[in-house]
GROMACS .gro file of C-alpha atoms in nm:
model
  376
    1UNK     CA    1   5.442  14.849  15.497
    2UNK     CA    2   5.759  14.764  15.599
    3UNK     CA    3   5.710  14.428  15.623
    4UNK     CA    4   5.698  14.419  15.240
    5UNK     CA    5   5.983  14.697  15.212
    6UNK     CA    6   6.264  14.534  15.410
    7UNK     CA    7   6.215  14.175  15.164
    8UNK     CA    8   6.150  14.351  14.872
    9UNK     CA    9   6.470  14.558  14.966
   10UNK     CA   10   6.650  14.287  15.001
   11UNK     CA   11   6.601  14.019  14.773
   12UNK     CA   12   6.533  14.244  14.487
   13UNK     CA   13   6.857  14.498  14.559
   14UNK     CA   14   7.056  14.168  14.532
   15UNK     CA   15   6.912  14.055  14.219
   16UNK     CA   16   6.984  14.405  14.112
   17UNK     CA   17   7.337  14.420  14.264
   18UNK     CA   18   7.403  14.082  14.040
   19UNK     CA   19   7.289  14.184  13.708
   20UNK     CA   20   7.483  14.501  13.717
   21UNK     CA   21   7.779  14.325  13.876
   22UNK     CA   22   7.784  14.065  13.673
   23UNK     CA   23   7.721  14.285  13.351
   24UNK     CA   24   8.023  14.536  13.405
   25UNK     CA   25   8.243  14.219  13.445
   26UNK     CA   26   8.113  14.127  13.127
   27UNK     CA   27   8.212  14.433  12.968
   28UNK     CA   28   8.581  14.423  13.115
   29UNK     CA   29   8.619  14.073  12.971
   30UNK     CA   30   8.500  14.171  12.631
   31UNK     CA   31   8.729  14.469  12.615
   32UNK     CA   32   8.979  14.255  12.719
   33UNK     CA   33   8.896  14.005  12.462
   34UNK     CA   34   8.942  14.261  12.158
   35UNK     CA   35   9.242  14.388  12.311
   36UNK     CA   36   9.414  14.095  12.371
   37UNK     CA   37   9.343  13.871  12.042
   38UNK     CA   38   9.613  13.645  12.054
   39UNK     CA   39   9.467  13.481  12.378
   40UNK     CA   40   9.112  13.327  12.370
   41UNK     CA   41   9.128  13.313  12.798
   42UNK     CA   42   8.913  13.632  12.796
   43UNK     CA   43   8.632  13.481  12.557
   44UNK     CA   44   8.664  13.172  12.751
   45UNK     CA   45   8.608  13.346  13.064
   46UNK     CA   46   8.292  13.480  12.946
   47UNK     CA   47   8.128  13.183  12.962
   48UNK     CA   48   8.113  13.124  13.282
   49UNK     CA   49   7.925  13.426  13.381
   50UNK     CA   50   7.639  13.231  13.468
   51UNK     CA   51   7.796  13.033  13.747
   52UNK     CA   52   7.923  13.377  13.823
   53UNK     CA   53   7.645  13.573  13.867
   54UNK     CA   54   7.508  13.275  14.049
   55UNK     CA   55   7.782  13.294  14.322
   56UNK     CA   56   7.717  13.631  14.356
   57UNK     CA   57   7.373  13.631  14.418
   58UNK     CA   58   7.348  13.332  14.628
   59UNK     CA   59   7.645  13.513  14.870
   60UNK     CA   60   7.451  13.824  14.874
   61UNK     CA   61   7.093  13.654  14.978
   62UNK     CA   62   7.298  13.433  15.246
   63UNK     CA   63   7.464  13.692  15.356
   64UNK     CA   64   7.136  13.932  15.384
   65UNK     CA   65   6.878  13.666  15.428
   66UNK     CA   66   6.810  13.748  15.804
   67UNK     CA   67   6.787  14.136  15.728
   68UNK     CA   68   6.418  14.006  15.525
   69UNK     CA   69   6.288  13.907  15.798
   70UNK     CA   70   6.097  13.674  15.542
   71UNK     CA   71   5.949  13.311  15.659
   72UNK     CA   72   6.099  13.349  15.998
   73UNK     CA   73   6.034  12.979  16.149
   74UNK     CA   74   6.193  12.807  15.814
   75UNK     CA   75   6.546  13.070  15.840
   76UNK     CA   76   6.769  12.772  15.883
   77UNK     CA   77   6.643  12.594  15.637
   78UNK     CA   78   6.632  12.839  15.322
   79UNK     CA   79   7.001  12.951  15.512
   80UNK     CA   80   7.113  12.596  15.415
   81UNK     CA   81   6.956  12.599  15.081
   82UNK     CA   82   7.111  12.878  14.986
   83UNK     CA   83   7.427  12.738  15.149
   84UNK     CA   84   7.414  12.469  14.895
   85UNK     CA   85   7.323  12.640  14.556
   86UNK     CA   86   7.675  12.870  14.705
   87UNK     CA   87   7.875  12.552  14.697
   88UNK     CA   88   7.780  12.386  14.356
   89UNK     CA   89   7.831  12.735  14.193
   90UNK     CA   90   8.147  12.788  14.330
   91UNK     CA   91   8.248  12.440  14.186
   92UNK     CA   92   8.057  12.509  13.860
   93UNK     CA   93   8.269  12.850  13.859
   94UNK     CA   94   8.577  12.702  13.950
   95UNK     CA   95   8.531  12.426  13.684
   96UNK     CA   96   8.499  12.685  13.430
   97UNK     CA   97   8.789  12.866  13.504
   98UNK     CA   98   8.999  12.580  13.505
   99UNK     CA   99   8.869  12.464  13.152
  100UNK     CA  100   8.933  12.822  13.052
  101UNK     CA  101   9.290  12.824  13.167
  102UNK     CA  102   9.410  12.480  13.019
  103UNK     CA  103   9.244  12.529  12.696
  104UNK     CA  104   9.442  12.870  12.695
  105UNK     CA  105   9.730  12.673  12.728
  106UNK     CA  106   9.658  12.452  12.484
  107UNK     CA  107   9.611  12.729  12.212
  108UNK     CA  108   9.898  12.871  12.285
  109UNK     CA  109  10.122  12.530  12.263
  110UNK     CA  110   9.916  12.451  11.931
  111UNK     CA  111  10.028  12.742  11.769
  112UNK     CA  112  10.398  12.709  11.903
  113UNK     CA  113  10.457  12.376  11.794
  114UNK     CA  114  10.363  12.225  11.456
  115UNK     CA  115  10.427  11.856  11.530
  116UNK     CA  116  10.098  11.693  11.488
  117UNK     CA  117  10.195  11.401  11.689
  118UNK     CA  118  10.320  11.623  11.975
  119UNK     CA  119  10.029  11.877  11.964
  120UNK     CA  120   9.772  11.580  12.024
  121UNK     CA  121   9.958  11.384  12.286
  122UNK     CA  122   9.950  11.745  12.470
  123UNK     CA  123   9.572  11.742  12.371
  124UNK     CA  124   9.490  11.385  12.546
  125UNK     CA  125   9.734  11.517  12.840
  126UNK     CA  126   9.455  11.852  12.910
  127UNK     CA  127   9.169  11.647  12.828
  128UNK     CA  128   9.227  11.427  13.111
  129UNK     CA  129   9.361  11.687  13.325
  130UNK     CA  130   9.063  11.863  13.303
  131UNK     CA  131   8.847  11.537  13.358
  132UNK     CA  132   9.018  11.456  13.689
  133UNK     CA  133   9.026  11.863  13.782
  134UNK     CA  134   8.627  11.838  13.719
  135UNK     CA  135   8.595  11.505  13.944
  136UNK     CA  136   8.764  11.652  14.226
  137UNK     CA  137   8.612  11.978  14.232
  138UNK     CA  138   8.327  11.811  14.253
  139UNK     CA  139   8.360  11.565  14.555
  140UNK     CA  140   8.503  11.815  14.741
  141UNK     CA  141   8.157  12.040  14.676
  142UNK     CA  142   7.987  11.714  14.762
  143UNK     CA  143   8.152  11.661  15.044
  144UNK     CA  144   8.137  12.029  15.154
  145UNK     CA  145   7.699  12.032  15.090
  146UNK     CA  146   7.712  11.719  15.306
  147UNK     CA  147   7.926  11.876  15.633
  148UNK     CA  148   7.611  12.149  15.633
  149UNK     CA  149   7.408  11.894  15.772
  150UNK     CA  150   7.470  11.840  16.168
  151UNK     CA  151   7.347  11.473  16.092
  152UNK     CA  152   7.716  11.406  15.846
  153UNK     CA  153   7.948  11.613  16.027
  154UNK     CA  154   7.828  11.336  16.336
  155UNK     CA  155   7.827  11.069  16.152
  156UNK     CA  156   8.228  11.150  16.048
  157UNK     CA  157   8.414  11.004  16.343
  158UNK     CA  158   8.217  10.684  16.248
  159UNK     CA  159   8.268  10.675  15.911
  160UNK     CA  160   8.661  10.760  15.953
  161UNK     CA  161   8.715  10.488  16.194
  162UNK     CA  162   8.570  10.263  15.935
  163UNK     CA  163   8.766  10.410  15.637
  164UNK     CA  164   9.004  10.136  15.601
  165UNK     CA  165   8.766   9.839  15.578
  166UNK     CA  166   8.570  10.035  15.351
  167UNK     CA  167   8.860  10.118  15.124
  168UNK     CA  168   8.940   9.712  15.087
  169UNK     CA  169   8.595   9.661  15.023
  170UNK     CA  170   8.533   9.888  14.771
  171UNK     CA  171   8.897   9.860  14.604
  172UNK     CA  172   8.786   9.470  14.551
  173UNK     CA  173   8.444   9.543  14.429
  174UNK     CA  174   8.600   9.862  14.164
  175UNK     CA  175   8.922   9.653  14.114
  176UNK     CA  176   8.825   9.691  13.682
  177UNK     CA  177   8.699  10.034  13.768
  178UNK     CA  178   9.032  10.126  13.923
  179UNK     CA  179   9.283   9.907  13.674
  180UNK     CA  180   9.083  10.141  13.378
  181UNK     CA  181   9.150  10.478  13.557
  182UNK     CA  182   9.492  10.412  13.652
  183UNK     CA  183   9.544  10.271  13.236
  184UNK     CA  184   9.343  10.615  13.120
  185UNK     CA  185   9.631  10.807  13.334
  186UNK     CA  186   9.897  10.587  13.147
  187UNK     CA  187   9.775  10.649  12.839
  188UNK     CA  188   9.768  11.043  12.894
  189UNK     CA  189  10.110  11.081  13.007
  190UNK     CA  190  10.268  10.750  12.849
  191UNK     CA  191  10.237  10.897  12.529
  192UNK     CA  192  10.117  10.506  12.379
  193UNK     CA  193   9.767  10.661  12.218
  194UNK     CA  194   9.678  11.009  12.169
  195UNK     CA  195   9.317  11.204  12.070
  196UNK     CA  196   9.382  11.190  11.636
  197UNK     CA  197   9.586  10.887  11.633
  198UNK     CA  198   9.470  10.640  11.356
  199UNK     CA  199   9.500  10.272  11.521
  200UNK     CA  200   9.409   9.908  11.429
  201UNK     CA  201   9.193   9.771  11.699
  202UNK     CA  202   9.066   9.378  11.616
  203UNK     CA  203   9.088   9.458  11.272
  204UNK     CA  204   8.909   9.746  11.279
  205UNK     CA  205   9.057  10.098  11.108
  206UNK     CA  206   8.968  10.391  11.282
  207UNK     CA  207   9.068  10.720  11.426
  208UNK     CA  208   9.060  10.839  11.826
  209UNK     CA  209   8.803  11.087  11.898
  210UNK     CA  210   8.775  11.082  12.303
  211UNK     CA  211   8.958  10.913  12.517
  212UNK     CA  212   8.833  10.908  12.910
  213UNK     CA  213   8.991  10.791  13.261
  214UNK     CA  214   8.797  10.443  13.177
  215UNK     CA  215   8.709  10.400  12.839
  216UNK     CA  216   8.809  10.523  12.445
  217UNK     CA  217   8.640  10.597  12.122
  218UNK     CA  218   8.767  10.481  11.777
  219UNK     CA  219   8.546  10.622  11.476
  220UNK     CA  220   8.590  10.412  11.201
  221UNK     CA  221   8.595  10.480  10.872
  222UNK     CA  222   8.229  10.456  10.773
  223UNK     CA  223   8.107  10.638  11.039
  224UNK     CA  224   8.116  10.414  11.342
  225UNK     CA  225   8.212  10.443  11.681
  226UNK     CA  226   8.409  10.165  11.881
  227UNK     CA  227   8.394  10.172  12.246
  228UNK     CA  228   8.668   9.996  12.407
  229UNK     CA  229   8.776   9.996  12.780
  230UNK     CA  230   9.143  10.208  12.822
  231UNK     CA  231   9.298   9.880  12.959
  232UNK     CA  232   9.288   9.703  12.631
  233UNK     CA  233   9.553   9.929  12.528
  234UNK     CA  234   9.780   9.871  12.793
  235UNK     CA  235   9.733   9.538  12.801
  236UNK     CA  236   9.680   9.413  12.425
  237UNK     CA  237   9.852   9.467  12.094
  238UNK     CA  238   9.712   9.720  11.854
  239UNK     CA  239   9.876   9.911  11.554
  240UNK     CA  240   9.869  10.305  11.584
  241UNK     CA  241  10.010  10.447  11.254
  242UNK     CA  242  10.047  10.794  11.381
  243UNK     CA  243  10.329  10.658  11.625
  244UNK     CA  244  10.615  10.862  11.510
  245UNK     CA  245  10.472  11.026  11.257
  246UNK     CA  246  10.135  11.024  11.015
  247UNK     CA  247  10.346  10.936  10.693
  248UNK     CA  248  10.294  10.663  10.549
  249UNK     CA  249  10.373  10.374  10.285
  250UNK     CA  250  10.080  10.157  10.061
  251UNK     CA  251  10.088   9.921   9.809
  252UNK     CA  252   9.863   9.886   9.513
  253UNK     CA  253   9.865   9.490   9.346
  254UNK     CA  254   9.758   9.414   9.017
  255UNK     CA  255   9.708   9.109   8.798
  256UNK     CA  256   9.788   9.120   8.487
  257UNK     CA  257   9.889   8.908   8.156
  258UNK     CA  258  10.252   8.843   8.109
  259UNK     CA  259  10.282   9.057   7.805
  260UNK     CA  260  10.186   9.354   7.978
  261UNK     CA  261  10.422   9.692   7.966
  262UNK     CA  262  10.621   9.697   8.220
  263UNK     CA  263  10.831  10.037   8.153
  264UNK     CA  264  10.492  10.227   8.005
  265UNK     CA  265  10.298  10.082   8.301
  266UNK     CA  266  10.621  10.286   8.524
  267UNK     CA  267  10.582  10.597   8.325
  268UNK     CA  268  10.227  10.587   8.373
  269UNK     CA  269  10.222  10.543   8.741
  270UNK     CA  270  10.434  10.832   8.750
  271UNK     CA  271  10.196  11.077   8.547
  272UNK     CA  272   9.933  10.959   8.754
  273UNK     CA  273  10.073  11.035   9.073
  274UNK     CA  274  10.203  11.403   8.919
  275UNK     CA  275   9.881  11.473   8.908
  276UNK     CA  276   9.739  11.321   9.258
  277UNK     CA  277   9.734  11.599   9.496
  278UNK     CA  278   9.703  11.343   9.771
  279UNK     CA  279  10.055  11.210   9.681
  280UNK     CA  280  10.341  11.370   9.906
  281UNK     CA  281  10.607  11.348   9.631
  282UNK     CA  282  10.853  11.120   9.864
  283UNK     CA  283  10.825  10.758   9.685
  284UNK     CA  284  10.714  10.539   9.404
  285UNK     CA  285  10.764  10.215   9.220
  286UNK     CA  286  10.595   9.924   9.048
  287UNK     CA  287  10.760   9.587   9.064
  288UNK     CA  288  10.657   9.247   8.932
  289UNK     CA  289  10.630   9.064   9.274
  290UNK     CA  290  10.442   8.740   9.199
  291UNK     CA  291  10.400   8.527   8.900
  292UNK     CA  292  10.129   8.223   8.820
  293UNK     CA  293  10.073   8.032   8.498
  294UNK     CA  294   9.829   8.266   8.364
  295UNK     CA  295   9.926   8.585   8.558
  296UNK     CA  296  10.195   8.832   8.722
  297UNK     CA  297  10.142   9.018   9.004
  298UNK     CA  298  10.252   9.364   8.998
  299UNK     CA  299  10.261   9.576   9.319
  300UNK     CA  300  10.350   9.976   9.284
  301UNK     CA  301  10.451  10.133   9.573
  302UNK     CA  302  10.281  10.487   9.685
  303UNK     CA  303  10.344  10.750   9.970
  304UNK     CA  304  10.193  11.005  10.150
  305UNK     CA  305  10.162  11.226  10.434
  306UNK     CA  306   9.890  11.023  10.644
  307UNK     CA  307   9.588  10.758  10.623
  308UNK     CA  308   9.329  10.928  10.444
  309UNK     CA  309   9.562  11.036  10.180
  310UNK     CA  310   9.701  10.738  10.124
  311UNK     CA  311   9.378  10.575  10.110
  312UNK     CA  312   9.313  10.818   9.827
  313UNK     CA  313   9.642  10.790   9.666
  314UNK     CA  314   9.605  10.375   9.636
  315UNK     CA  315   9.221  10.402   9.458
  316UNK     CA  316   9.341  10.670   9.231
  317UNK     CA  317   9.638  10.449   9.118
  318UNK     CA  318   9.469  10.145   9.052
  319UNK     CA  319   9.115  10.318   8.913
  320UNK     CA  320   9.357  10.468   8.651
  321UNK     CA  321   9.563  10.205   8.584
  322UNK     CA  322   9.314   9.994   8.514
  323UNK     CA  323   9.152  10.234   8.259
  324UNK     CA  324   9.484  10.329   8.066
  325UNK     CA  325   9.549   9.941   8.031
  326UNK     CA  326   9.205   9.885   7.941
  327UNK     CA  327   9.273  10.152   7.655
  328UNK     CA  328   9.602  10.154   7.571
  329UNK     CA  329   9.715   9.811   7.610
  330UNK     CA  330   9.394   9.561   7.610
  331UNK     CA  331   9.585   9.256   7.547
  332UNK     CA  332   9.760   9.294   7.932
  333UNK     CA  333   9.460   9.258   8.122
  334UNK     CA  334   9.385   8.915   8.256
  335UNK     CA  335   9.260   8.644   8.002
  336UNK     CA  336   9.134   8.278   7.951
  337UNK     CA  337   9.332   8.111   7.734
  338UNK     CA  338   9.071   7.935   7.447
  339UNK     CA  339   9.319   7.819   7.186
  340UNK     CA  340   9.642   7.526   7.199
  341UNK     CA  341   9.932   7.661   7.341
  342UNK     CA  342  10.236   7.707   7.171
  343UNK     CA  343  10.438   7.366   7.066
  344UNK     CA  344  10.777   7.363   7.188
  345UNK     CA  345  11.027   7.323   6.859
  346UNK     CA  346  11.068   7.004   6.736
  347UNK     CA  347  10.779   6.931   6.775
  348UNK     CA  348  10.568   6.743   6.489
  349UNK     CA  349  10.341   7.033   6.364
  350UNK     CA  350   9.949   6.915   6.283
  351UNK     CA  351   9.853   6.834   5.898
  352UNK     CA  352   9.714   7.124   5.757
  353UNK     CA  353   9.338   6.945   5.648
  354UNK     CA  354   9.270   6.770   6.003
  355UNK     CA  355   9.384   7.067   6.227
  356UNK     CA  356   9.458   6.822   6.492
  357UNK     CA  357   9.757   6.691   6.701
  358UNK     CA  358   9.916   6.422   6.654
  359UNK     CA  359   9.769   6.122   6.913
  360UNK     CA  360   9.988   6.090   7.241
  361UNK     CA  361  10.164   5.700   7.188
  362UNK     CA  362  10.103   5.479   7.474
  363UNK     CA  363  10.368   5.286   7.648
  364UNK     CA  364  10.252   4.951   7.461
  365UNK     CA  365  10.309   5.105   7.137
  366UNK     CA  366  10.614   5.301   7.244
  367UNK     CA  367  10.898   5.155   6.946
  368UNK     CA  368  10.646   5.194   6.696
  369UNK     CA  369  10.659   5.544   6.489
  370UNK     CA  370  10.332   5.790   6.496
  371UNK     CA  371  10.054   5.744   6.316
  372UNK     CA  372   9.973   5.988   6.027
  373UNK     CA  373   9.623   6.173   6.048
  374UNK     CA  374   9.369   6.047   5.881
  375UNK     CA  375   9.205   6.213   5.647
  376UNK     CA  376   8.896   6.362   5.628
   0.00000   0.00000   0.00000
């Protein structure tokens, strides 16, 4: 009888000991949470009370394994199991509580600060941070599993004395690997591209959305993602139009006839701005910038506070400039000319029966005067 007893005892009082543990933590961070709503580190905590409870109970059953008295010739071996699942749910713990504390800090910078430009380059700073906090956490719990095995912690001396031919080695083989890391850390704290930035990358338009310790994400404007390696952008030319700020300047060209109203096409471009609520109220203008023989080219000028509202600030002023000329003022829009043009004066004017021009005189016949139209 005891023979069951003692295991059941144990195993089963530190299951129990975990769930109620772990459950009255619970409680204390949710009380905490409601009291304290300006901070989400409380809520954040909360979620990692799985690696939590999983600490605890692996502690308690390596700590009170041997008291069982359960599978006595396999001890060391379910000791060093339990060893293990200790060590990667410490580091899953301590992961969590680090991604609890940043993003805490983030919130609270976010709300302190309302430059955009500042709030993401601190953004791209903690995403990193929290990237190369998560990669060491977890060699070290690597490393830590592997010293449980008498085999490793042997095998050290060796492997130390070998450490620096090892290190070129693998520094010549990861030499790409290692330029991209060391770019991802200059790009986090040299403030060139941040998480939000809209950029120009081989003529492509897009917007960051994740930026690693190797490689970045541009989503484009229709929905696709572009996967480059960090170093381009320490290394290569690109535009980022959120550099110093997300306003921004567009132009909107037009062709069309040189009749058209200029000073009603101006008060027109005004009214339709008044009434774009994408338009930031800084700028405007419309200028004739171009000119051909059938043509002019008129370019207004439009403003606003970033990329997307610019984008819909420059359709929206030539959709509706188009339609008011095409209603108001049809005879600006772009046409063929089917008809003679205009004689300059002086000119001999056709006979009113033939309708046609007088024939161009060739050079033999140049002294003698033009020949009337004959008539029909």
């Amino acid at each position: 009888m005891e023979n069951i007893l003692r295991p059941l005892i144990v195993i089963g009082g530190s299951v129990l000991l975990t769930l109620v543990i772990g459950w009255a933590t619970d409680r204390l961070m949710h009380k905490a949470d409601e009291r304290h709503s300006e901070t989400p580190l409380w809520g954040l905590l909360r979620q990692a009370r799985i690696p939590y409870q999983l600490v605890l109970c692996a502690a308690l059953l390596r700590g009170s394994y041997d008291e069982a008295e359960l599978f006595q010739e396999n001890r060391v071996a379910i000791g060093r199991v339990l060893t293990l699942v200790l060590i990667g749910a410490a580091a899953w713990l301590a992961i969590r509580i680090a991604a609890a504390v940043v993003e805490t800090s983030y919130s609270r910078y976010a709300r302190a600060h309302r430059d955009p430009a500042r709030v993401r380059r601190v953004r791209t700073q903690v995403t990193l941070i929290m990237r190369v906090v998560s990669a060491v956490v977890g060699v070290v719990a690597v490393a830590a599993m592997l010293l449980t095995f008498p085999a490793f912690r042997a095998a050290g001396a060796s492997l130390l004395a070998s450490a620096g031919i090892l290190g070129i080695v693998a520094g010549v083989a990861a030499q790409s690997t290692l330029s991209n890391m060391f770019a991802g850390l200059q790009i986090a704290f040299g403030d060139m591209v941040r998480i939000g930035d809209t950029v120009v990358v081989d003529g492509e338009w897009g917007t960051v959305e994740e930026i690693t310790l190797t490689f970045l994400t541009v989503r484009t404007w229709d929905e696709r993602r572009i996967t480059m390696p960090v170093s381009y952008f320490t290394s290569k030319a690109f535009e980022n139009w959120s550099r110093g700020g997300a306003q921004m300047t567009g132009t909107v060209f037009l062709h069309v006839d040189h009749s058209a109203p200029m000073e009603a096409m101006r008060e027109q471009l005004r009214d339709i701005l008044r009434a774009c609520p994408a338009w930031d109220g800084r700028d405007y203008g419309l200028a004739v910038t171009d000119s051909t023989p059938s043509t002019i080219e008129v370019r207004a000028l439009v403003t606003a506070k970033d990329a997307d509202d610019l984008w819909t600030v420059r359709v929206t002023v030539r959709e509706q400039l188009i339609r008011w000329l095409t209603a108001q003022h049809p005879y600006a829009l772009p046409r063929v000319n089917a008809t003679d043009a205009a004689l300059p004066p002086g000119f001999p004017v056709p006979g009113p029966v033939s309708g046609r021009l007088p024939a161009r005189r060739t050079h033999q016949h140049d002294h003698l005067p033009p020949q009337r139209p004959d008539r029909l």
